[in-house]
mmCIF file of C-alpha atoms in Angstrom:
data_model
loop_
_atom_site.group_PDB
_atom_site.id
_atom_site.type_symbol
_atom_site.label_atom_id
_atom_site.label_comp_id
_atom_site.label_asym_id
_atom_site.label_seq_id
_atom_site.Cartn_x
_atom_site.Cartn_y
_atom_site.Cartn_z
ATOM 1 C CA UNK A 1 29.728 12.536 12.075
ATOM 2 C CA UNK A 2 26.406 11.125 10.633
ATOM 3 C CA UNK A 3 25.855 7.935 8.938
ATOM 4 C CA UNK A 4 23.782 7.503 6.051
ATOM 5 C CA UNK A 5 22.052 4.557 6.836
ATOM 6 C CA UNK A 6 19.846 4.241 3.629
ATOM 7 C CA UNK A 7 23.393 4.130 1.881
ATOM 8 C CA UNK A 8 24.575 1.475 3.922
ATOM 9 C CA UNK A 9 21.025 -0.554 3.433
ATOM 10 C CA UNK A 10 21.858 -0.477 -0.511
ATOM 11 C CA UNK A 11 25.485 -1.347 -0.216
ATOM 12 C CA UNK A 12 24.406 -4.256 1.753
ATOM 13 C CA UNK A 13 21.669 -5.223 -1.167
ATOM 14 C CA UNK A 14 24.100 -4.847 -3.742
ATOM 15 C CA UNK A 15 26.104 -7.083 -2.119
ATOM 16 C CA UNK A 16 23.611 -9.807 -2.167
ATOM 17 C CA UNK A 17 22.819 -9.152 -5.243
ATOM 18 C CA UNK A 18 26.374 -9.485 -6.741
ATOM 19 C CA UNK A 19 27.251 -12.231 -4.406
ATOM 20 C CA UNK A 20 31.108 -10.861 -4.335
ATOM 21 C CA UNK A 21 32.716 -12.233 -1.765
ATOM 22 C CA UNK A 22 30.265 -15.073 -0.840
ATOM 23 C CA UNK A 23 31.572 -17.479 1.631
ATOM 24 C CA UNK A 24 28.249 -19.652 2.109
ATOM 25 C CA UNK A 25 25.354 -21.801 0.862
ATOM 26 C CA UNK A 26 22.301 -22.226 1.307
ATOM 27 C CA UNK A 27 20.169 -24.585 0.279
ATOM 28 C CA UNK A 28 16.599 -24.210 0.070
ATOM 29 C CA UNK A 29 14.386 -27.535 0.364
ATOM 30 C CA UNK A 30 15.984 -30.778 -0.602
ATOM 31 C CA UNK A 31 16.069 -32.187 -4.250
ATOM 32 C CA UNK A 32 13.695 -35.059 -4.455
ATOM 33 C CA UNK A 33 13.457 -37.230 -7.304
ATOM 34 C CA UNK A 34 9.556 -38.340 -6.031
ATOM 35 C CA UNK A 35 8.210 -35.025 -5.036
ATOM 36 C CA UNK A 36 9.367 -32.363 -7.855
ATOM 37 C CA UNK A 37 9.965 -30.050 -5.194
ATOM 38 C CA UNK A 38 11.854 -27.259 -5.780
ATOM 39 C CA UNK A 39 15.074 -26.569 -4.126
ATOM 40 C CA UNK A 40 18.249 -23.815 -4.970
ATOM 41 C CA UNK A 41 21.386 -22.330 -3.716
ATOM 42 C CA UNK A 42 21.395 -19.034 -2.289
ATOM 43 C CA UNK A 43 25.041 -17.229 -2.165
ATOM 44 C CA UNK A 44 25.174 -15.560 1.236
ATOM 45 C CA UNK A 45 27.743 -14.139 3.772
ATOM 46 C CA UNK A 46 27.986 -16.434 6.934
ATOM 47 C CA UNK A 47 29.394 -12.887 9.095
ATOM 48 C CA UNK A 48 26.344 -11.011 7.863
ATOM 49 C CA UNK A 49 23.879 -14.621 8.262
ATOM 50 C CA UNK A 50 25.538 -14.638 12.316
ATOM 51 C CA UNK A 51 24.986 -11.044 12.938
ATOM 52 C CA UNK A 52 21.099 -10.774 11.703
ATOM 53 C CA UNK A 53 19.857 -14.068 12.596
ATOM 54 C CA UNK A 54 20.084 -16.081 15.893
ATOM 55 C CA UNK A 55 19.255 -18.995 14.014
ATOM 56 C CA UNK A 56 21.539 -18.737 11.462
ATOM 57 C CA UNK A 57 24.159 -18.210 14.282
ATOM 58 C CA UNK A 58 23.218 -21.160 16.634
ATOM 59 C CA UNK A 59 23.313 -23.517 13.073
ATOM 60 C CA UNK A 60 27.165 -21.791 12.333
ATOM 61 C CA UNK A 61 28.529 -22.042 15.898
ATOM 62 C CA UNK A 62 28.461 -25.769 15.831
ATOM 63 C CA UNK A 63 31.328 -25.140 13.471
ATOM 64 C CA UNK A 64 33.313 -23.345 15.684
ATOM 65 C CA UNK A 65 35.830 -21.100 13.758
ATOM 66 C CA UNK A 66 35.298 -23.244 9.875
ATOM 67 C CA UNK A 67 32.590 -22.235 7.748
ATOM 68 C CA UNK A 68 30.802 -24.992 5.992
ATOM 69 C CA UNK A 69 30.455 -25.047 1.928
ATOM 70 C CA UNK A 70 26.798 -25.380 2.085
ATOM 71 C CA UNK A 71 23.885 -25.146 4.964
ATOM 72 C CA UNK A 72 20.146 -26.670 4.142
ATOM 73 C CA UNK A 73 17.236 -24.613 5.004
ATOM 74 C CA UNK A 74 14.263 -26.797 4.662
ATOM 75 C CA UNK A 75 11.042 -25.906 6.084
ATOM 76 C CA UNK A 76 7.526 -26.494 5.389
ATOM 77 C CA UNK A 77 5.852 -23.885 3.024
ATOM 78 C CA UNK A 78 9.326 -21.622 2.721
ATOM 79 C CA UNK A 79 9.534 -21.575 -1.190
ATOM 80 C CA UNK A 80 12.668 -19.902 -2.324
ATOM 81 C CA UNK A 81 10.536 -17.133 -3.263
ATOM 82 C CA UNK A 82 9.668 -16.142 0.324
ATOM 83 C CA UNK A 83 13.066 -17.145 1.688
ATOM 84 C CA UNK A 84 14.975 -14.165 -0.953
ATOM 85 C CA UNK A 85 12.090 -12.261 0.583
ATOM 86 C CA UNK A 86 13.615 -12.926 4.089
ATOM 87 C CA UNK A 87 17.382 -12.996 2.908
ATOM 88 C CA UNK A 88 16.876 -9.752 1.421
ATOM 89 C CA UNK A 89 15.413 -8.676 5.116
ATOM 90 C CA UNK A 90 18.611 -10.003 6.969
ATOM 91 C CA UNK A 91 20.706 -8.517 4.386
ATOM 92 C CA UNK A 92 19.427 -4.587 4.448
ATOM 93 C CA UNK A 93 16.714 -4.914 7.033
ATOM 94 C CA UNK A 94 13.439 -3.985 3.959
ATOM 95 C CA UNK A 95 10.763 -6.289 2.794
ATOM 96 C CA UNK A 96 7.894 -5.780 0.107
ATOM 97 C CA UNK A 97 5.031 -8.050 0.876
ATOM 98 C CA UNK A 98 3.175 -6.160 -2.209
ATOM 99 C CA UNK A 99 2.947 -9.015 -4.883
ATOM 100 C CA UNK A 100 2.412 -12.142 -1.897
ATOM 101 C CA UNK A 101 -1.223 -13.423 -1.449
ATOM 102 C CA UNK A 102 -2.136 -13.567 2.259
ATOM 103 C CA UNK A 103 -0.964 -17.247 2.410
ATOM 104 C CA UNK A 104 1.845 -16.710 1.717
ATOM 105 C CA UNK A 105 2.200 -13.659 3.849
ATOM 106 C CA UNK A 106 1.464 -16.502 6.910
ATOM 107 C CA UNK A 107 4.227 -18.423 5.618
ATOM 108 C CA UNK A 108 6.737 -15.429 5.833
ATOM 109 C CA UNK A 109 5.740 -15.079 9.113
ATOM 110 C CA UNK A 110 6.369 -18.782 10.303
ATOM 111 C CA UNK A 111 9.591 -17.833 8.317
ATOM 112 C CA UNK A 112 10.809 -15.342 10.019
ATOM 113 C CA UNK A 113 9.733 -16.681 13.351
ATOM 114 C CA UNK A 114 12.010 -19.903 12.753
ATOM 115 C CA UNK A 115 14.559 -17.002 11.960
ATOM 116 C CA UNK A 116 14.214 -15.157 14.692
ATOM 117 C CA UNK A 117 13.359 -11.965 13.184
ATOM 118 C CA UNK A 118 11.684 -10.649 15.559
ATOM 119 C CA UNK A 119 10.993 -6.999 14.258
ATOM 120 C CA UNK A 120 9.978 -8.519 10.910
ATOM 121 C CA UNK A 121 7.820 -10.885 12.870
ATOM 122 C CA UNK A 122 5.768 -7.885 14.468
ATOM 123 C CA UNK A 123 5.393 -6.228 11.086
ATOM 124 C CA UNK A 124 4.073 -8.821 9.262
ATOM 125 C CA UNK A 125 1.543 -9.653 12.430
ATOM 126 C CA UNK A 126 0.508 -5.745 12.177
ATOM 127 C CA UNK A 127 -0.065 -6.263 8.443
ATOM 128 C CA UNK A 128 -2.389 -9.336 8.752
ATOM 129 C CA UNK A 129 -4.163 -7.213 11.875
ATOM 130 C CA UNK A 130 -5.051 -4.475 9.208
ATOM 131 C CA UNK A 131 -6.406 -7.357 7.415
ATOM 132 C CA UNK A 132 -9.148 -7.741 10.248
ATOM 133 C CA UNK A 133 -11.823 -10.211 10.196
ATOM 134 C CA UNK A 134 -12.483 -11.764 6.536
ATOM 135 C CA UNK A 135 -9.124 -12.987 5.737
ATOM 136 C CA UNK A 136 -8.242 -14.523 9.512
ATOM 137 C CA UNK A 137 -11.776 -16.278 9.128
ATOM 138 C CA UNK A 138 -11.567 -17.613 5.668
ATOM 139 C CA UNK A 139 -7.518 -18.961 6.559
ATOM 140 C CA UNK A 140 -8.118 -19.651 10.406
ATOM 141 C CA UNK A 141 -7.261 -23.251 10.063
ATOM 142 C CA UNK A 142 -3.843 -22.683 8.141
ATOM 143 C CA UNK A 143 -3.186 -19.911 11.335
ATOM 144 C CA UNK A 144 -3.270 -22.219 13.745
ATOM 145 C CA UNK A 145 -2.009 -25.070 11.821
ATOM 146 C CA UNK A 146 1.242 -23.342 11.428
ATOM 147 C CA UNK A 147 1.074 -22.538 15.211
ATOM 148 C CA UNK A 148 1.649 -18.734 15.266
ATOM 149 C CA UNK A 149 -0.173 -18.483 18.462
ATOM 150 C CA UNK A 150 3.133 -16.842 20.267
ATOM 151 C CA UNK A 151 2.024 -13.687 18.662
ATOM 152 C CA UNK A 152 -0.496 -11.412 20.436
ATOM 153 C CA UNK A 153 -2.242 -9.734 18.424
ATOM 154 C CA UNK A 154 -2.857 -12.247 15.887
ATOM 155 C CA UNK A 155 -4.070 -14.945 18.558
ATOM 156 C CA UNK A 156 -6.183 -12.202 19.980
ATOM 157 C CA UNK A 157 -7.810 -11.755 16.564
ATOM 158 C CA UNK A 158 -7.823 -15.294 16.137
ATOM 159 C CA UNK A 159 -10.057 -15.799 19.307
ATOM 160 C CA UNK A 160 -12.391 -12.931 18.187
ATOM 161 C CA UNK A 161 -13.172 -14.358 15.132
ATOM 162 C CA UNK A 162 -13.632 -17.586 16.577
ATOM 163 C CA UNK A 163 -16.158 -16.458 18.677
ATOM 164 C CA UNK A 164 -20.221 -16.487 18.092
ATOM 165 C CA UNK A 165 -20.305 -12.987 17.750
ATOM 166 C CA UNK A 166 -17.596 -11.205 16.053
ATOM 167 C CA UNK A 167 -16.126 -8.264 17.827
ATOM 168 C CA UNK A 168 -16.194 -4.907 15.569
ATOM 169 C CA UNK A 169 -12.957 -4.305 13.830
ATOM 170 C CA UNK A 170 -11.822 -1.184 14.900
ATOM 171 C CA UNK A 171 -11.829 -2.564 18.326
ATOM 172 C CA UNK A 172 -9.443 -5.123 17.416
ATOM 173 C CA UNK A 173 -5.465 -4.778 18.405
ATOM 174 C CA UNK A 174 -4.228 -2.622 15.780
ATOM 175 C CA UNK A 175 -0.771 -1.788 14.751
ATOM 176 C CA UNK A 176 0.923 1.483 15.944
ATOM 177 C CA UNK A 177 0.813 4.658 13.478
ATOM 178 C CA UNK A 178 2.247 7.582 14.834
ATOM 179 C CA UNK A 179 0.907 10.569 13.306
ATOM 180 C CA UNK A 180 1.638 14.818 15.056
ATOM 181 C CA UNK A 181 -1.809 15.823 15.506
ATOM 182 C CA UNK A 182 -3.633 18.239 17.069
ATOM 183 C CA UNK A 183 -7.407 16.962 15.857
ATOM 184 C CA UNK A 184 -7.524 13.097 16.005
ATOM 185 C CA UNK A 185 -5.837 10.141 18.171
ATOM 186 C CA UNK A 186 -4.535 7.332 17.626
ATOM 187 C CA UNK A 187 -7.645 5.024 16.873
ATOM 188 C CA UNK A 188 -9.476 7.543 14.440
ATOM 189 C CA UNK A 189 -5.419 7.607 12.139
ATOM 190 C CA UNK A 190 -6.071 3.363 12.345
ATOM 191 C CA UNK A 191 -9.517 3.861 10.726
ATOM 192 C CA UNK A 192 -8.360 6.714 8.235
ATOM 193 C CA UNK A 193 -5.381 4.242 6.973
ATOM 194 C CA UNK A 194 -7.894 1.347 6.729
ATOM 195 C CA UNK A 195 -10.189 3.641 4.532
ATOM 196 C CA UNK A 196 -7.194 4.501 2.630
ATOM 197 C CA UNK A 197 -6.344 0.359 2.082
ATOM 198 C CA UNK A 198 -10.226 -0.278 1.149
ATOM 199 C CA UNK A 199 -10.475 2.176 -1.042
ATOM 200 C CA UNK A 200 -7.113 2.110 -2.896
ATOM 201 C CA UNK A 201 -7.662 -1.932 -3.168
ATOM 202 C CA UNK A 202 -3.683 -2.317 -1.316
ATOM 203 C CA UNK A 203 -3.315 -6.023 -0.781
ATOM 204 C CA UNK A 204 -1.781 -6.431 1.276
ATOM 205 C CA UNK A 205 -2.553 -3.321 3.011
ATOM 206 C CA UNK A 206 -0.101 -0.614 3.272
ATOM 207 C CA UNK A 207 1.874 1.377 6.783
ATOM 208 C CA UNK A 208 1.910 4.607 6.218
ATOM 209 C CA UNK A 209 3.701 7.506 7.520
ATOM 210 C CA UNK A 210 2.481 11.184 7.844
ATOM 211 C CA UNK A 211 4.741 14.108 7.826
ATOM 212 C CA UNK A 212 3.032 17.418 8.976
ATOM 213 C CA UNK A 213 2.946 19.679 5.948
ATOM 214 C CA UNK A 214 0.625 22.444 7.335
ATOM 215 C CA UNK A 215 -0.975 23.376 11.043
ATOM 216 C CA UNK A 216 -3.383 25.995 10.535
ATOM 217 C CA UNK A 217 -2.920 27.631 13.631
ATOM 218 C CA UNK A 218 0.902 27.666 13.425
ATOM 219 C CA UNK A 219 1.931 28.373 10.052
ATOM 220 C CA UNK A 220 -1.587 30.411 8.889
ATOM 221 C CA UNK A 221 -4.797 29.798 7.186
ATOM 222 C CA UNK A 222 -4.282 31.355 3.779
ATOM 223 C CA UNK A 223 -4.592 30.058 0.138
ATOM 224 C CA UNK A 224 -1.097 31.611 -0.463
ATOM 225 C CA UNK A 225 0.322 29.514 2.938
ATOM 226 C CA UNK A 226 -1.779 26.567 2.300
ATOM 227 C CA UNK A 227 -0.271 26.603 -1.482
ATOM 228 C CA UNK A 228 3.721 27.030 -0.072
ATOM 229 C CA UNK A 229 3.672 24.348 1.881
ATOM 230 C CA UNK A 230 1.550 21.834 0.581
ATOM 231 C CA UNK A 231 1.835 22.219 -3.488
ATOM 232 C CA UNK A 232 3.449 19.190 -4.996
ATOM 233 C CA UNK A 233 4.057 16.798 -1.842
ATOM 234 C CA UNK A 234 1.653 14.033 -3.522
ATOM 235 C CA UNK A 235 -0.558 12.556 -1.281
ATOM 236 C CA UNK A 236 -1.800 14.387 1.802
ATOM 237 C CA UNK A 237 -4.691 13.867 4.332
ATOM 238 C CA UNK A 238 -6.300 16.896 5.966
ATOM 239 C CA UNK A 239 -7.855 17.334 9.451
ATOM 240 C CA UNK A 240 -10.266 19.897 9.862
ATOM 241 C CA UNK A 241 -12.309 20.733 13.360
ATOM 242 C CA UNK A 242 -15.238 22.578 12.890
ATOM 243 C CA UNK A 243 -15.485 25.963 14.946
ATOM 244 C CA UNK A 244 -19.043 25.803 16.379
ATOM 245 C CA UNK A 245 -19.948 22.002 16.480
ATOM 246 C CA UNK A 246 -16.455 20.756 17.118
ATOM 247 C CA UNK A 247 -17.156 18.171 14.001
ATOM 248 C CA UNK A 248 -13.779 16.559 12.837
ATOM 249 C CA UNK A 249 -13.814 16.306 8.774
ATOM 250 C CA UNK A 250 -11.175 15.460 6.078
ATOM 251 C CA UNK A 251 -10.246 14.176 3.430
ATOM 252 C CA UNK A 252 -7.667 12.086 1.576
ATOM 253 C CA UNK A 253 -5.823 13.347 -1.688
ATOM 254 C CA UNK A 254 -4.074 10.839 -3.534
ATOM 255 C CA UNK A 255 -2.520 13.047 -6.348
ATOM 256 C CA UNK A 256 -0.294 16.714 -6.179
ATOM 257 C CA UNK A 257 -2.076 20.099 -4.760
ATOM 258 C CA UNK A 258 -1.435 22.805 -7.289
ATOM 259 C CA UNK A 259 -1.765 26.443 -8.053
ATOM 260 C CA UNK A 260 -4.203 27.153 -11.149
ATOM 261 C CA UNK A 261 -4.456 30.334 -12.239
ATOM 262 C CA UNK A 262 -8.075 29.539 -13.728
ATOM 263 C CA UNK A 263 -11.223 28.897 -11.784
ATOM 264 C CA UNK A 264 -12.828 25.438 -11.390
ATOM 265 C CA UNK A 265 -9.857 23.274 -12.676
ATOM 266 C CA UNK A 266 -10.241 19.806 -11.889
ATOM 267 C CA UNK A 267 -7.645 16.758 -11.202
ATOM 268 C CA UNK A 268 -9.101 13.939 -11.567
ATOM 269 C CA UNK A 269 -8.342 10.567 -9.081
ATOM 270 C CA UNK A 270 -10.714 7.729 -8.390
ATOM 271 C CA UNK A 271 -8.935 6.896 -4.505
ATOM 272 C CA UNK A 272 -9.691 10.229 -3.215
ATOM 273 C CA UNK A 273 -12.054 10.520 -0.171
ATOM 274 C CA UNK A 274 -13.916 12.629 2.507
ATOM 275 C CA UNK A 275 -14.975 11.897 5.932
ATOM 276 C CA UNK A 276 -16.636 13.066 9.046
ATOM 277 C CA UNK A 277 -15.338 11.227 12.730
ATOM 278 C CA UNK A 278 -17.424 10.917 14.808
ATOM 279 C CA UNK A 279 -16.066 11.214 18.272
ATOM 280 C CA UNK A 280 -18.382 9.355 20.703
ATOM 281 C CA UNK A 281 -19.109 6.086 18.312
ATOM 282 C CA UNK A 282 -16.360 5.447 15.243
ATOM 283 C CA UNK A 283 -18.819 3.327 14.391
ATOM 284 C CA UNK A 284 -21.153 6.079 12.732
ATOM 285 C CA UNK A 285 -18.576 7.587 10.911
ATOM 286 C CA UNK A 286 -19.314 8.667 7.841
ATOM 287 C CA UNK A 287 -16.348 7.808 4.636
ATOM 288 C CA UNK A 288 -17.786 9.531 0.767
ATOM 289 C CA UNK A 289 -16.011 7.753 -1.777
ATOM 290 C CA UNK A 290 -15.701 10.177 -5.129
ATOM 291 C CA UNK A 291 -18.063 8.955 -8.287
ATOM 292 C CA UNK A 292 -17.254 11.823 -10.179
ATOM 293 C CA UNK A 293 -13.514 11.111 -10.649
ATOM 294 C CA UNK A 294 -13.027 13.837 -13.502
ATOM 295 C CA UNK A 295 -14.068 16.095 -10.761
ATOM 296 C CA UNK A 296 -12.458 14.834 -7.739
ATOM 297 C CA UNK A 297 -10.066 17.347 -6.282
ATOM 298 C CA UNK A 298 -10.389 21.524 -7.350
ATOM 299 C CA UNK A 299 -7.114 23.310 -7.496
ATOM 300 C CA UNK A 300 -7.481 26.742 -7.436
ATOM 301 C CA UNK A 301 -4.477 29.395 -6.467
ATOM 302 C CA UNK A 302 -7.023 31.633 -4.152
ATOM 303 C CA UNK A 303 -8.882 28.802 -2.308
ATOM 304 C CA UNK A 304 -7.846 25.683 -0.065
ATOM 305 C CA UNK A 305 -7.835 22.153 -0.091
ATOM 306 C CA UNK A 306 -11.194 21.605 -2.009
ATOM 307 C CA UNK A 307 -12.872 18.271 -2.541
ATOM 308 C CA UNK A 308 -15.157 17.642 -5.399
ATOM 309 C CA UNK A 309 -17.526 20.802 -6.508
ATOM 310 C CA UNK A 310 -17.598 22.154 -2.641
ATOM 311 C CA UNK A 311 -18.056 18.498 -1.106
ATOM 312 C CA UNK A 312 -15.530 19.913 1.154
ATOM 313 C CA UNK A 313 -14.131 23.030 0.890
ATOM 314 C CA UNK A 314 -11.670 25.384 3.349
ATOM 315 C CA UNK A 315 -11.596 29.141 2.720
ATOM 316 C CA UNK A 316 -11.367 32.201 5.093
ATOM 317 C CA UNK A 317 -8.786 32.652 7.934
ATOM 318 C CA UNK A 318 -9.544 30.612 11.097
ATOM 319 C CA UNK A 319 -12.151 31.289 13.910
ATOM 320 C CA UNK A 320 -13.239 34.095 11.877
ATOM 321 C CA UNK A 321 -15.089 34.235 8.059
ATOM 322 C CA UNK A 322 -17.843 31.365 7.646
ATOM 323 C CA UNK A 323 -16.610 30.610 4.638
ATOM 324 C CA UNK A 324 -16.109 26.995 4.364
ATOM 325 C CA UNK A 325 -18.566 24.834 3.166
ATOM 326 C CA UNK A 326 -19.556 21.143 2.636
ATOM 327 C CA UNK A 327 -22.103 20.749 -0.629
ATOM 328 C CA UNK A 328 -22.090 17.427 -2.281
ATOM 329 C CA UNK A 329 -21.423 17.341 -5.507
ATOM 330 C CA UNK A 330 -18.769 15.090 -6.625
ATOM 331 C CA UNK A 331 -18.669 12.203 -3.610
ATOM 332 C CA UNK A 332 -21.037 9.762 -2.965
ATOM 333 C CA UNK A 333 -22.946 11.128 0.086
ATOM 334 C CA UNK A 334 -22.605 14.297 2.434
ATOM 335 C CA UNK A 335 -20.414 14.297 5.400
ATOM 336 C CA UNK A 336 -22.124 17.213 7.111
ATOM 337 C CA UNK A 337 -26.156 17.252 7.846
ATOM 338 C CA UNK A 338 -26.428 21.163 6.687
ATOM 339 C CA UNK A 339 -24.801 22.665 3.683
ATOM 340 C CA UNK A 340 -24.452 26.360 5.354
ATOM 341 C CA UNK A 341 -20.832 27.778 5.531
ATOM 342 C CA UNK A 342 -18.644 27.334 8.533
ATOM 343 C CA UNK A 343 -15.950 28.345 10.114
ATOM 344 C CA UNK A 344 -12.965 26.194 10.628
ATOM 345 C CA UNK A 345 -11.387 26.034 14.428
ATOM 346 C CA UNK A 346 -8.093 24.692 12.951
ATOM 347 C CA UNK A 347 -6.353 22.013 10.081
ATOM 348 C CA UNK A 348 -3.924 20.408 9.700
ATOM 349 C CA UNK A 349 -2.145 18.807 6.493
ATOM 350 C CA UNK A 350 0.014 15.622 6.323
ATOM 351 C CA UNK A 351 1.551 14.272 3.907
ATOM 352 C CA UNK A 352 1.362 10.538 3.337
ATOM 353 C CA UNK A 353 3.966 8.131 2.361
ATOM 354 C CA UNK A 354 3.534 4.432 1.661
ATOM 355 C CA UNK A 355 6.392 2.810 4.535
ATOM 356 C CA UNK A 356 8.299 -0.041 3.910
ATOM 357 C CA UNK A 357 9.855 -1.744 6.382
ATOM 358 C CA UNK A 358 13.478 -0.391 7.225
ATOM 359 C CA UNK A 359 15.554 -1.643 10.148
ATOM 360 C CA UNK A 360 18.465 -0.068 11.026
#
């Protein structure tokens, strides 16, 4: 028997959300006549409050078997905006941070460490990691004013920064994206996703998860396979290694591959972009941004994945017809130093989905 967990995450929300069956409040910040500050009752379920939250049950078991009318959650900086952010967490185990400015991102976290949420607490310190150096510089002082130096990576970051010279970001401790890959590790996925956070603007940034679509080498080379299983997935990345050179390129397609029966039909998309890793210093990688957005990504039933007018291109069947090619055209700057066809060792296609948290 299998349980649909995403089911039982929405039951749980609706719950909240309905407050049937409430047994418990909560009060957020304390009324004050001098201050103005804002303070409200939030309907809750002392079983599920015990059950998610150690601090909630430490607070309830000094009332043995009773459950009190009303509990008061006051802390510094927890508006009641962030704590339905963190209610909604204990309650079906998601959280958007999408709409919060990276202040208040900090102030989750102290909120969910005074919780003790401890998986939420290592998201949110992965999502102000991605962040790297500009934002933990420019709020530094609020970091270690709200004393979040119990968390590793973000004290680590916090001592780089503080530091005469700054060390380079893709160095830094980084969060964990798992991704099946034949062509690229670990630390070259961590700079594809930041590229993918630059140049979409995400703030904060996004997790992302990849789901392999296509392996060249497994499931075959063709237009006709390349079309079947990657048509209509919505955003994918592809991998390529070169055959001769051993070069890793790609790129990043925000919007649906499609079949066009017509030549030289264009999608357009202004967050689409190529790359080139390089292997020895990540450093001199190269990332094209596309400036000719009406003539971003080529669909075309007989070819490949196809970037721009032949920025980057895949054709042929592997290891054998030098047909692939990287022109520029429609991105900002090449990502190969010759233009002459190639021929591709092996690619691979993922498709990308924005993650939100889910605990279960």
């Amino acid at each position: 028997m299998s349980i649909d967990l995403k089911q039982l995450s929405q039951d749980y929300q609706s719950l909240l959300e309905s407050s049937e069956f409430y047994d418990i409040l909560i009060q957020v910040g304390k009324k004050s006549k001098k201050s103005n500050k804002v303070s409200f009752n939030a309907k809750a379920h002392s079983l599920i409050l015990r059950t998610r939250s150690p601090y909630f049950r430490e607070v309830l078991s000094k009332y043995g078997d009773k459950v009190p009318e009303k509990v008061i959650f006051d802390k510094p900086n927890i508006t009641p905006k962030l704590f339905e952010i963190l209610l909604r967490y204990i309650y079906d185990g998601t959280v958007d941070l999408t709409e919060l400015e990276f202040k208040e991102i900090i102030y989750l976290l102290w909120g969910a460490q005074v919780l003790s949420l401890k998986e939420l607490c290592d998201y949110i310190e992965n999502i102000i990691v991605v962040e790297q150096t500009d934002l933990i510089k420019k709020h530094i002082s609020l970091i270690n004013r709200e004393g979040l130096s119990d968390f590793t990576k973000l004290a680590a970051l916090v001592r780089t920064v503080t530091d005469t010279t700054i060390t380079n970001p893709i160095n830094l401790p980084t969060p964990q994206l798992n991704i099946q890959s034949n062509l690229i590790e670990q630390k070259h996925i961590v700079l594809i996703v930041k590229w993918i956070n630059d140049i979409s603007n995400s703030n904060p940034p996004n997790f992302y998860t990849f789901n392999l679509l296509q392996r060249a080498s497994k499931h075959g080379s063709s237009s006709k396979k390349f079309h079947a299983r990657c048509d209509d997935k919505g955003a994918t990345l592809l991998i390529i290694r070169v055959k001769e050179t051993g070069e890793i390129l790609g790129g990043y397609n925000p919007i649906d591959w499609c079949k066009e029966s017509k030549k030289n039909v264009y999608h357009s998309t202004s967050t689409s972009f190529i790359f080139s890793l390089n292997l020895k210093n990540l450093d001199n990688s190269i990332v094209s941004k596309v400036i000719d957005k009406e003539h971003a990504i080529k669909q075309h039933t007989y070819a490949g994945p196809t970037f721009g007018r032949n920025d980057l291109k895949i054709c042929g069947e592997l290891k054998e017809n030098e047909k692939s090619r990287c022109r520029k055209g429609s991105y900002e700057k090449p990502i190969r130093n010759s233009e002459e066809f190639f021929c591709v060792d092996d690619y691979e296609v993922f498709q990308v989905f924005k993650k939100k948290l889910h605990i279960s």
